Amino acid sequence: MNKSDSERILGMLSHFDYQQTENPQEANLLLINTCSIRQLSADKAFSTLGRWGKYKKLNPEIKIGICGCVAQIEKENIFKRNKNVDLVFGTRNIYELPDLIKKIESGEKICAIKDNAIKENTDFCIIRDKSFNAWVPIIEGCNNFCTYCIVPYTRGRERSRDFNNIINEVKTCVNQGFKEITLLGQNVDSYGKDLNDKNITLANLLREIAKIEGDFRVRFVTSYPTDITDDLIKAVGESDKICKYFHIPMQSGNDEILKAMNRRYNRRQYGEIVKKIRETFKDNCVTITSDFIAGFPGETNEQFYDTLSAIEEFKLDYSNTAAYSPRENTIAGKWIDKFIDEKIKKERLKILNDKNKEAVINSNKKCLGKILKVLVEGFKQNEENGKIILNSRAENNKIVHFEGDKNLVGSFVDVKINSYSTWCLFGELMN
Ligand code: SF4
């Protein structure tokens, strides 16, 4: 989501003749878009501001700004922590940026933090990274209030984007040559719930996107387990353009911990959703990935082992893992007496990572002999024998390497999988 916000910010700045530079000392405006999901990212943001202050001492004309989740939470406090900052704006003020820029250019210091989002402005272009992947947000914010998560406080309640604006943005991406469109949202399956039109759902959005002509595919992240509807699963199966890929964070395999996290499902319900998806896409071509937290406050060793057994039981193809990081302003962040010792958290994270690795290898094994449609994203030339090895991503999100012509970069091709390592598959070109 932050990446997508940055692309929109770059687009707006380009209307003011700002151009990107790799060298911060050459810039007239230094802007950092921040994430506060972990304390480390917030700390990094402040140390970057400290570094930029030195450039401002050399050139007082430089304007310094901070936006994103850290800005949303810290508000005016940022001016106290760093006197060189000229602009602070929150996650819901992005489309106000043109006005804010004019104000700081005339010498004002501005802190713009709103609780209600500024209406989307489609007059500005979006400057995307040069790649084959375009990230398109469809819903922002979250209503779930998991006890460990800061998102509802930084991004606010769920707000779906206009259906037609999304379709137009995807069409533009396809016309610009992007091959993989990822629909983004903190809780992407909630898309449309706030729009008072029962036909506006993620399933119908995918159906409409699949009708767009062109050589591309679409995926969506992140799903909340109990918000995945039968109609969504059906829609995914209706078009080859929609990746058979579900990212469904489980967070813990233990019901008591899930309850303490305020997740609205239990282990059995999670398992039923996974089963339903796997039964719909019978030939094992579907990929289900997850997220897990090790060392949530109060988590016992037995409860932690439930997480390991869940990865195994539900045959999860891959999981993002993290040790619990207390965030100020969250409910669990106040349960100091239940915090797990750092050493134990680290040990649990290591065990969790080993289990994840085992699951990935088992998942890779299932791909052997299969023909996967991949998007070729780049290549490397072997220094010894001069052979070109293409790197690509399959519909199931796995990285696939194979020998081929570098002119295939940017194309979809079929590859037969012959072998694997932990983090990638190896195959041969079929067409
Ligand atoms: S559903 Fe996701 S974004 Fe929303 S509060 Fe829970 S963890 Fe945070």
PDB file of C-alpha atoms in Angstrom, residues 1 136-141 157-161 166 184-194:
ATOM      1  CA  MET A   1       0.000   0.000   0.000  1.00  0.00           C
ATOM      2  CA  VAL A 136      -3.616  -0.950  -7.698  1.00  0.00           C
ATOM      3  CA  PRO A 137      -5.247  -0.201  -4.334  1.00  0.00           C
ATOM      4  CA  ILE A 138      -8.957  -0.986  -4.232  1.00  0.00           C
ATOM      5  CA  ILE A 139      -9.734  -0.482  -0.552  1.00  0.00           C
ATOM      6  CA  GLU A 140      -7.922   1.268   2.241  1.00  0.00           C
ATOM      7  CA  GLY A 141      -8.173   0.977   6.004  1.00  0.00           C
ATOM      8  CA  ARG A 157     -11.849   2.549   8.664  1.00  0.00           C
ATOM      9  CA  GLU A 158     -12.411   0.693   5.387  1.00  0.00           C
ATOM     10  CA  ARG A 159     -12.979   2.883   2.341  1.00  0.00           C
ATOM     11  CA  SER A 160     -13.504   1.259  -1.040  1.00  0.00           C
ATOM     12  CA  ARG A 161     -12.419   3.050  -4.184  1.00  0.00           C
ATOM     13  CA  ILE A 166     -10.288   1.004 -10.527  1.00  0.00           C
ATOM     14  CA  LEU A 184      -4.325  -4.168  -2.931  1.00  0.00           C
ATOM     15  CA  GLY A 185      -6.109  -3.703   0.327  1.00  0.00           C
ATOM     16  CA  GLN A 186      -5.469  -4.348   4.011  1.00  0.00           C
ATOM     17  CA  ASN A 187      -8.611  -6.453   3.798  1.00  0.00           C
ATOM     18  CA  VAL A 188      -9.232  -6.839   0.103  1.00  0.00           C
ATOM     19  CA  ASP A 189     -12.300  -9.111   0.400  1.00  0.00           C
ATOM     20  CA  SER A 190     -14.167  -6.316   2.163  1.00  0.00           C
ATOM     21  CA  TYR A 191     -14.133  -4.368  -1.090  1.00  0.00           C
ATOM     22  CA  GLY A 192     -17.511  -2.739  -1.720  1.00  0.00           C
ATOM     23  CA  LYS A 193     -19.087  -3.359   1.700  1.00  0.00           C
ATOM     24  CA  ASP A 194     -19.157   0.401   2.356  1.00  0.00           C
TER      25      ASP A 194
END
